mmCIF file of C-alpha atoms and ligand atoms in Angstrom:
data_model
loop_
_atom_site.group_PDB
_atom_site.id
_atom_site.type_symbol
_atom_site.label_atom_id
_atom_site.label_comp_id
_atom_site.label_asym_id
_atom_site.label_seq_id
_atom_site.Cartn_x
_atom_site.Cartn_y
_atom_site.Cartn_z
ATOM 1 C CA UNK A 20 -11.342 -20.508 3.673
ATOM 2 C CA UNK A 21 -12.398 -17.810 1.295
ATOM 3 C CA UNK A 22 -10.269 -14.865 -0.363
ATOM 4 C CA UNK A 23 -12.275 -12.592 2.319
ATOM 5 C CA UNK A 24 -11.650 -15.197 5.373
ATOM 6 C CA UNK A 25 -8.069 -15.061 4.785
ATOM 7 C CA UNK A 26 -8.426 -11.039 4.526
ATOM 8 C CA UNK A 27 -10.233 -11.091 7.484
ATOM 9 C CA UNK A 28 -7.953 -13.444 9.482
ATOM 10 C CA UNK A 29 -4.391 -11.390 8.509
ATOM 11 C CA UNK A 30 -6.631 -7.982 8.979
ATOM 12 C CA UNK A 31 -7.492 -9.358 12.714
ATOM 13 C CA UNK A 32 -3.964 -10.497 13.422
ATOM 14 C CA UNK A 33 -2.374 -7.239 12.200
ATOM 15 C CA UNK A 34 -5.035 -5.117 14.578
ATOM 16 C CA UNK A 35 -3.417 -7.482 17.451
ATOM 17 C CA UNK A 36 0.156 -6.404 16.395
ATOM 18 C CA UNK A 37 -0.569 -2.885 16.527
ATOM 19 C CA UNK A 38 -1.987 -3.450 20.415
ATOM 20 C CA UNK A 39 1.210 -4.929 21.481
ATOM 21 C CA UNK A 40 3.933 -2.641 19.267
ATOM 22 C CA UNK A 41 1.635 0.537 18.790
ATOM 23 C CA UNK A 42 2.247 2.193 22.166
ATOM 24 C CA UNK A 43 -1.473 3.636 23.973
ATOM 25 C CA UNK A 44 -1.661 7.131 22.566
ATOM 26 C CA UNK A 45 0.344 6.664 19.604
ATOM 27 C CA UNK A 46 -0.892 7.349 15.784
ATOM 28 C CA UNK A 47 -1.703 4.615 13.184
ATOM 29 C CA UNK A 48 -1.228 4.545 10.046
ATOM 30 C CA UNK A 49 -3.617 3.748 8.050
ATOM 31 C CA UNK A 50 -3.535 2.228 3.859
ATOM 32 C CA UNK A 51 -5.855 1.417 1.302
ATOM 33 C CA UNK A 52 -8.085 -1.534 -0.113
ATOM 34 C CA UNK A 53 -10.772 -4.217 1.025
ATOM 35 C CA UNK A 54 -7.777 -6.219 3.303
ATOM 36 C CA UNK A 55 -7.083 -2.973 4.897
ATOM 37 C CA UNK A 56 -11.285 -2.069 5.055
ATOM 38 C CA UNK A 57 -11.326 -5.297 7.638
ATOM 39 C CA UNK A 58 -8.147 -3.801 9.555
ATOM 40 C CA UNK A 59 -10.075 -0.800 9.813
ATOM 41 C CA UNK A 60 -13.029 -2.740 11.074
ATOM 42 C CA UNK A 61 -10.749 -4.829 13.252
ATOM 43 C CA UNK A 62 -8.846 -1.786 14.620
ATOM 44 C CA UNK A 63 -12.440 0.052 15.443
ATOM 45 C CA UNK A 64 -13.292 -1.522 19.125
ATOM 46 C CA UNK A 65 -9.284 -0.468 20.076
ATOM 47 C CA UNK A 66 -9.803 3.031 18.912
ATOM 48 C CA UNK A 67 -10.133 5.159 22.681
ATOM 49 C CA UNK A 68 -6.523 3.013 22.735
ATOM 50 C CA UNK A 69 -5.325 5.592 20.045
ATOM 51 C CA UNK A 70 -5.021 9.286 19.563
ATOM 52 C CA UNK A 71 -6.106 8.185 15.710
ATOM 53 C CA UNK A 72 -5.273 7.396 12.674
ATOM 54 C CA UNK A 73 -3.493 8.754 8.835
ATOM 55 C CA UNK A 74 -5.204 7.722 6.691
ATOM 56 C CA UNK A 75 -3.379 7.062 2.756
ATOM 57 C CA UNK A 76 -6.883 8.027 0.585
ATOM 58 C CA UNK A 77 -9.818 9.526 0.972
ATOM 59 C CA UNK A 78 -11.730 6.026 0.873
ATOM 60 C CA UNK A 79 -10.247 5.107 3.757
ATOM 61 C CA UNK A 80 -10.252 8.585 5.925
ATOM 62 C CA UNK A 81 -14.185 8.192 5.024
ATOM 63 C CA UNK A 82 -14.193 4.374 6.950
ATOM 64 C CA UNK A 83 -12.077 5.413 9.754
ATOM 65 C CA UNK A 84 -14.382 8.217 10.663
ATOM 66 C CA UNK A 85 -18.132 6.181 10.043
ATOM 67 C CA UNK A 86 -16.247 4.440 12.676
ATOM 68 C CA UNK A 87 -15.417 7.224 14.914
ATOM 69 C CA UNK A 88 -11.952 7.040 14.426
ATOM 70 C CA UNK A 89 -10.117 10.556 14.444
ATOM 71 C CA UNK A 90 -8.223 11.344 11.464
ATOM 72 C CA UNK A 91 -5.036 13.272 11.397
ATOM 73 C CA UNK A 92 -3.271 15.391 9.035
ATOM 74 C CA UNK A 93 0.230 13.618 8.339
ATOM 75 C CA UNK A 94 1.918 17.594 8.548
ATOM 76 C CA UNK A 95 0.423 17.263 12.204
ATOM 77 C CA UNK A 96 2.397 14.157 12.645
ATOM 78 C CA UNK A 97 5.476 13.047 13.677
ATOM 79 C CA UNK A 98 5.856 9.839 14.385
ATOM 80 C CA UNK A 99 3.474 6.658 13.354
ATOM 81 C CA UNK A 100 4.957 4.086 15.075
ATOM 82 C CA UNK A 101 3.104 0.920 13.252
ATOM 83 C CA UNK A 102 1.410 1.648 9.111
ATOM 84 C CA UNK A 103 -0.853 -1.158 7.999
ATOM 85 C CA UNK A 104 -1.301 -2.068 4.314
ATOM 86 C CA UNK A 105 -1.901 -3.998 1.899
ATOM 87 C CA UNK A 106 0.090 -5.449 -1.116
ATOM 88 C CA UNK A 107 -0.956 -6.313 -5.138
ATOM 89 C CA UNK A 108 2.543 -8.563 -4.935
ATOM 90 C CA UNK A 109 5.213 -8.895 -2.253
ATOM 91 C CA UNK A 110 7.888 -10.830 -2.605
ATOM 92 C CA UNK A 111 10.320 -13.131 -0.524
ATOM 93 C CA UNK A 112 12.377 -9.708 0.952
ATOM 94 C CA UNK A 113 9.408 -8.106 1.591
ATOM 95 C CA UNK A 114 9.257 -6.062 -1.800
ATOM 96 C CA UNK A 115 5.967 -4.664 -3.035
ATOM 97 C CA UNK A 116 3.782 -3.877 -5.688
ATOM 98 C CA UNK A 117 1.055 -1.635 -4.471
ATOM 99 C CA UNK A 118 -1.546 0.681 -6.032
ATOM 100 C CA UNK A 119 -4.213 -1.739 -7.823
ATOM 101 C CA UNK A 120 -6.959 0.783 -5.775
ATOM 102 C CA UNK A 121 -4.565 3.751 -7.082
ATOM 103 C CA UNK A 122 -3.950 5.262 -3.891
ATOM 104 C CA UNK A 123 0.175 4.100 -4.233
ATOM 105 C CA UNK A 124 1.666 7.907 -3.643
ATOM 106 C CA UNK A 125 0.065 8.821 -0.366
ATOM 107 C CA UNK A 126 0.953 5.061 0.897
ATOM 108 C CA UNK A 127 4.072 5.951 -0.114
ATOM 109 C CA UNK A 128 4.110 9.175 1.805
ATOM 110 C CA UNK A 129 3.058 7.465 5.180
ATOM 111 C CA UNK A 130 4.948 4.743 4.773
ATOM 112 C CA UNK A 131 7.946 6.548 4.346
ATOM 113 C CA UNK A 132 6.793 8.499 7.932
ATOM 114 C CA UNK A 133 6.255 5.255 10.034
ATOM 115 C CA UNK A 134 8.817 3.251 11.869
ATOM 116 C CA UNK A 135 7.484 -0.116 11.052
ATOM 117 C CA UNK A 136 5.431 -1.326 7.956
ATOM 118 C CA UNK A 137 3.169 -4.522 7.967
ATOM 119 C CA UNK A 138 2.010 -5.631 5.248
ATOM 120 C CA UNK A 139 -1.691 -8.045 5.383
ATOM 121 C CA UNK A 140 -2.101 -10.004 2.548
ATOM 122 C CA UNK A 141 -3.815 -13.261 1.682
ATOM 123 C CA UNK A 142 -1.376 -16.624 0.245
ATOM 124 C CA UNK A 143 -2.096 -15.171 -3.295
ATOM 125 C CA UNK A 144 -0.207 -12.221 -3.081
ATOM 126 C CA UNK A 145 3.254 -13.765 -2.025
ATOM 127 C CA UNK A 146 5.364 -14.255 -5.646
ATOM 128 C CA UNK A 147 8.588 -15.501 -6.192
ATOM 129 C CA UNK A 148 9.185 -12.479 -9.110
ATOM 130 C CA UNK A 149 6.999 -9.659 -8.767
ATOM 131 C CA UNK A 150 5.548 -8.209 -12.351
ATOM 132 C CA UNK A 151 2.047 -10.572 -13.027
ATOM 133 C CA UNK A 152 0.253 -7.568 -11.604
ATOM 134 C CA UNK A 153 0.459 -4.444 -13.829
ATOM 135 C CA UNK A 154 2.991 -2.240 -11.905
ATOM 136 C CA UNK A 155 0.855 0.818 -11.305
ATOM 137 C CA UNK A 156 2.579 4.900 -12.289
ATOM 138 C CA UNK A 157 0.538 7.728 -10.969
ATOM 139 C CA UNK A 158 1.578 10.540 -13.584
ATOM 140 C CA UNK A 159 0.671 14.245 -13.792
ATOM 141 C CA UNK A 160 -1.674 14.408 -16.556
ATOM 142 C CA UNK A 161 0.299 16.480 -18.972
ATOM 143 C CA UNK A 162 2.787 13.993 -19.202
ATOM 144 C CA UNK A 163 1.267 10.834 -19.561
ATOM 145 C CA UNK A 164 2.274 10.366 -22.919
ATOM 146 C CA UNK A 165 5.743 11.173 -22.218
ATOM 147 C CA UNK A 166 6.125 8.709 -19.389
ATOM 148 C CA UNK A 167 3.915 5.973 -21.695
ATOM 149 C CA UNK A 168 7.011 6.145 -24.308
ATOM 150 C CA UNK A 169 9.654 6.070 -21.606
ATOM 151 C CA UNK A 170 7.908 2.967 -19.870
ATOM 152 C CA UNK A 171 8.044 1.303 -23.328
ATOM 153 C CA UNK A 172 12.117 1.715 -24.024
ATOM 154 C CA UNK A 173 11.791 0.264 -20.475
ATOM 155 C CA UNK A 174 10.041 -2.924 -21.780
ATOM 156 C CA UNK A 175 6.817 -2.698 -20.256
ATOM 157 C CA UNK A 176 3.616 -2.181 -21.675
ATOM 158 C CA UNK A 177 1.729 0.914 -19.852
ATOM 159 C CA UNK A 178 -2.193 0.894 -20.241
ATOM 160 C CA UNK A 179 -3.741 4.360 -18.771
ATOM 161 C CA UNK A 180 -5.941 3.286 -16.450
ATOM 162 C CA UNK A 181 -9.576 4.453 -17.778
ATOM 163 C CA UNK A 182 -11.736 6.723 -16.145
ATOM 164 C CA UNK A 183 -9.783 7.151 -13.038
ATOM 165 C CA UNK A 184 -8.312 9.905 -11.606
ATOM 166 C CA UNK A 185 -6.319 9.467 -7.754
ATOM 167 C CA UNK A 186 -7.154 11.685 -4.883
ATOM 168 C CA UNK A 187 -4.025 13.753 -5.887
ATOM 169 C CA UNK A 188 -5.741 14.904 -9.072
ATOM 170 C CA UNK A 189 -3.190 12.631 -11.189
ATOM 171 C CA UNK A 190 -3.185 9.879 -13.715
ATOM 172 C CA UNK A 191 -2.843 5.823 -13.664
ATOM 173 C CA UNK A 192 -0.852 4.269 -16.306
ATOM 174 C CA UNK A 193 -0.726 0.051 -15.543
ATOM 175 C CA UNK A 194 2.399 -1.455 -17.024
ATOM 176 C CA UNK A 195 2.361 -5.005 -18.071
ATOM 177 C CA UNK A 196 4.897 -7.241 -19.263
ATOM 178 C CA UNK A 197 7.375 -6.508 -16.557
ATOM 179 C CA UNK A 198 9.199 -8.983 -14.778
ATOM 180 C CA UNK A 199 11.198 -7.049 -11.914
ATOM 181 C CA UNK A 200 14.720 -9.304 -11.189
ATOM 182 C CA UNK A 201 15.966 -5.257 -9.531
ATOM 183 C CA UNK A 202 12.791 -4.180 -7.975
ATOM 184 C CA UNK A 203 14.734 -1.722 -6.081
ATOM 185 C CA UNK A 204 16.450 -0.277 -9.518
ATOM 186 C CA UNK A 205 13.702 -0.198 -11.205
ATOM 187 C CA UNK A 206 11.626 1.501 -8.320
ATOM 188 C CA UNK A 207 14.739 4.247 -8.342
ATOM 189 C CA UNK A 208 14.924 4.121 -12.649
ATOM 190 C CA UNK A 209 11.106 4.467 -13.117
ATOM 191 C CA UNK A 210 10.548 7.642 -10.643
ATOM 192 C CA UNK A 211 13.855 9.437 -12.490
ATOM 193 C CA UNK A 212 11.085 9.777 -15.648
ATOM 194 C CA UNK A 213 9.816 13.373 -15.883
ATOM 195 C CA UNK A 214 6.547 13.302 -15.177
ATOM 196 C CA UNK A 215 6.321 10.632 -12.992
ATOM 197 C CA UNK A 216 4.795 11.339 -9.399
ATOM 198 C CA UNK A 217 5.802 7.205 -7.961
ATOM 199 C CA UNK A 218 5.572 4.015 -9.001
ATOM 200 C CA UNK A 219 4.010 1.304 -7.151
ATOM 201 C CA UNK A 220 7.163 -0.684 -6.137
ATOM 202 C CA UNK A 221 7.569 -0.349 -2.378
ATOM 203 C CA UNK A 222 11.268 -1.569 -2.355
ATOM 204 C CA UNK A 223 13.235 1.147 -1.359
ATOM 205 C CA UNK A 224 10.834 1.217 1.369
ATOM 206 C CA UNK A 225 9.822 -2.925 2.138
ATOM 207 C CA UNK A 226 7.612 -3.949 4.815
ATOM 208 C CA UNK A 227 9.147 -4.923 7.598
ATOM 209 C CA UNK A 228 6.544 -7.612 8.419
ATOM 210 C CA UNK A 229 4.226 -9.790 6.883
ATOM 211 C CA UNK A 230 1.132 -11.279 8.008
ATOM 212 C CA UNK A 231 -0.113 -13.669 5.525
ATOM 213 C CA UNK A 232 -2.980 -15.313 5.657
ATOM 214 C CA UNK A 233 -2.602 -19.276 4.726
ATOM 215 C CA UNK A 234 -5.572 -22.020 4.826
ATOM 216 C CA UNK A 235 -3.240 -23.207 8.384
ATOM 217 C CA UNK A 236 -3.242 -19.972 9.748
ATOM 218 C CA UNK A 237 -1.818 -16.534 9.623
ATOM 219 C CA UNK A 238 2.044 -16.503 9.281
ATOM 220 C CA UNK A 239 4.061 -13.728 10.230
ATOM 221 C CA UNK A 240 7.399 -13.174 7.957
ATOM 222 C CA UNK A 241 10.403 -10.857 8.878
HETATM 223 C C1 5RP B 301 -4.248 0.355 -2.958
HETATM 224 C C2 5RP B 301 -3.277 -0.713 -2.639
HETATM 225 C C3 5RP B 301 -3.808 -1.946 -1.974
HETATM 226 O O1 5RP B 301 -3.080 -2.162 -0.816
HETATM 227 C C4 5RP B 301 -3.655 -3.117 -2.878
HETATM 228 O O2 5RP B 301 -4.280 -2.800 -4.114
HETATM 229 C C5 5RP B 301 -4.261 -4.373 -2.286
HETATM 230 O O3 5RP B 301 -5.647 -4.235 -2.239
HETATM 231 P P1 5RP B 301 -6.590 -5.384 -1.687
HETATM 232 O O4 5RP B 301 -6.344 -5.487 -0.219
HETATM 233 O O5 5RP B 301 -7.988 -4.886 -2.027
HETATM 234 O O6 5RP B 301 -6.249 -6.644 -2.428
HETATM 235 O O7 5RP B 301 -2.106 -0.634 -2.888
HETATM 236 O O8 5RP B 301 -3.641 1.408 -3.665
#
């Protein structure tokens, strides 16, 4: 199976979780990426199921409404009862890194809102130590190279992420040369930094489910 076959397969399966755990009515969160594109495409033919969707950029409020789906403002919301997303890296607990399409602070945001979090990734993405992929920083401009010296005593190596700015008007810095044994410290140590809005580590905040999409199937991991 290709990368996208597996995307597709984990982006159908997670579209069937959210049928059976998402009650009729209820709000769905929505994240960011091309695995969560196909759960948008998945979730489409469900939609008169829902009342709609959050969406966690502006790339994907723009998909869930060419497909009719109503998008809600998250201050209108209390309660998302299933968020879909996907994952850079996620690790054997269910820690994250998140934010290679930049949109890591409003995932954050509704993540933090909904009462359960599955993640859709393909095989690639599961790690044993999370830190390969550049661990992404959304900064406020101003401080960027405040928080690019304070990521160095930390070890890593940030790169600002060229030409891109995130729908919150903000920077990118990319920091390589990590390898995250605490991800949860380092989650808590890196957003202490002036300057910094979040990181990408979703480890305070796992997902509590997995759907991962293997060449013998989709597994699901709790
Ligand atoms: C965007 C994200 C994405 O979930 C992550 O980058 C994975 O993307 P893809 O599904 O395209 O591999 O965090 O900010």
């Amino acid at each position: 199976m290709t990368q996208d076959e597996l995307k597709q397969a984990v982006a159908q399966a997670a579209a069937d979780y959210v049928a059976q755990n998402a009650p009729a009515g209820s709000i769905i969160g929505v994240g960011t990426g091309s695995t969560a594109n196909f759960f948008i495409d998945a979730l489409a033919p469900l939609k008169d199921r829902y009342q709609g969707a959050v969406a966690s950029s502006e790339a994907t409020r723009q998909r869930l409404e060419s497909h009719g789906i109503t998008v809600l403002d998250l201050n209108d919301v209390a309660d998302i009862p299933v968020y879909v997303d996907g994952a850079d890296e996620i690790d054997a607990g269910l820690n994250m890194i998140k934010g290679g399409g930049g949109a890591l602070t409003r995932e954050k945001i509704v993540a933090a809102v909904a009462k359960t979090f599955v993640c859709i990734a393909d095989g690639s993405k599961l790690v044993e130590v999370m830190g390969k992929f550049p661990l992404p920083v959304e900064v406020i401009p101003m401080a960027s190279a405040h928080v690019a010296r304070e990521l160095l005593k930390l070890g890593g190596t940030p790169v600002l992420r060229a030409g891109f700015v995130t729908d919150n008007g903000n920077l990118i810095l990319d920091v390589k040369d990590l390898a995250i044994t605490d991800p949860k410290g380092l989650e808590a140590q890196i957003n202490q930094i002036t300057g910094v809005v979040t990181n990408g580590l979703f480890a305070l905040r796992p997902a509590n489910v997995l759907l991962l999409g293997t060449a013998e199937g989709v597994k699901s991991i709790v």
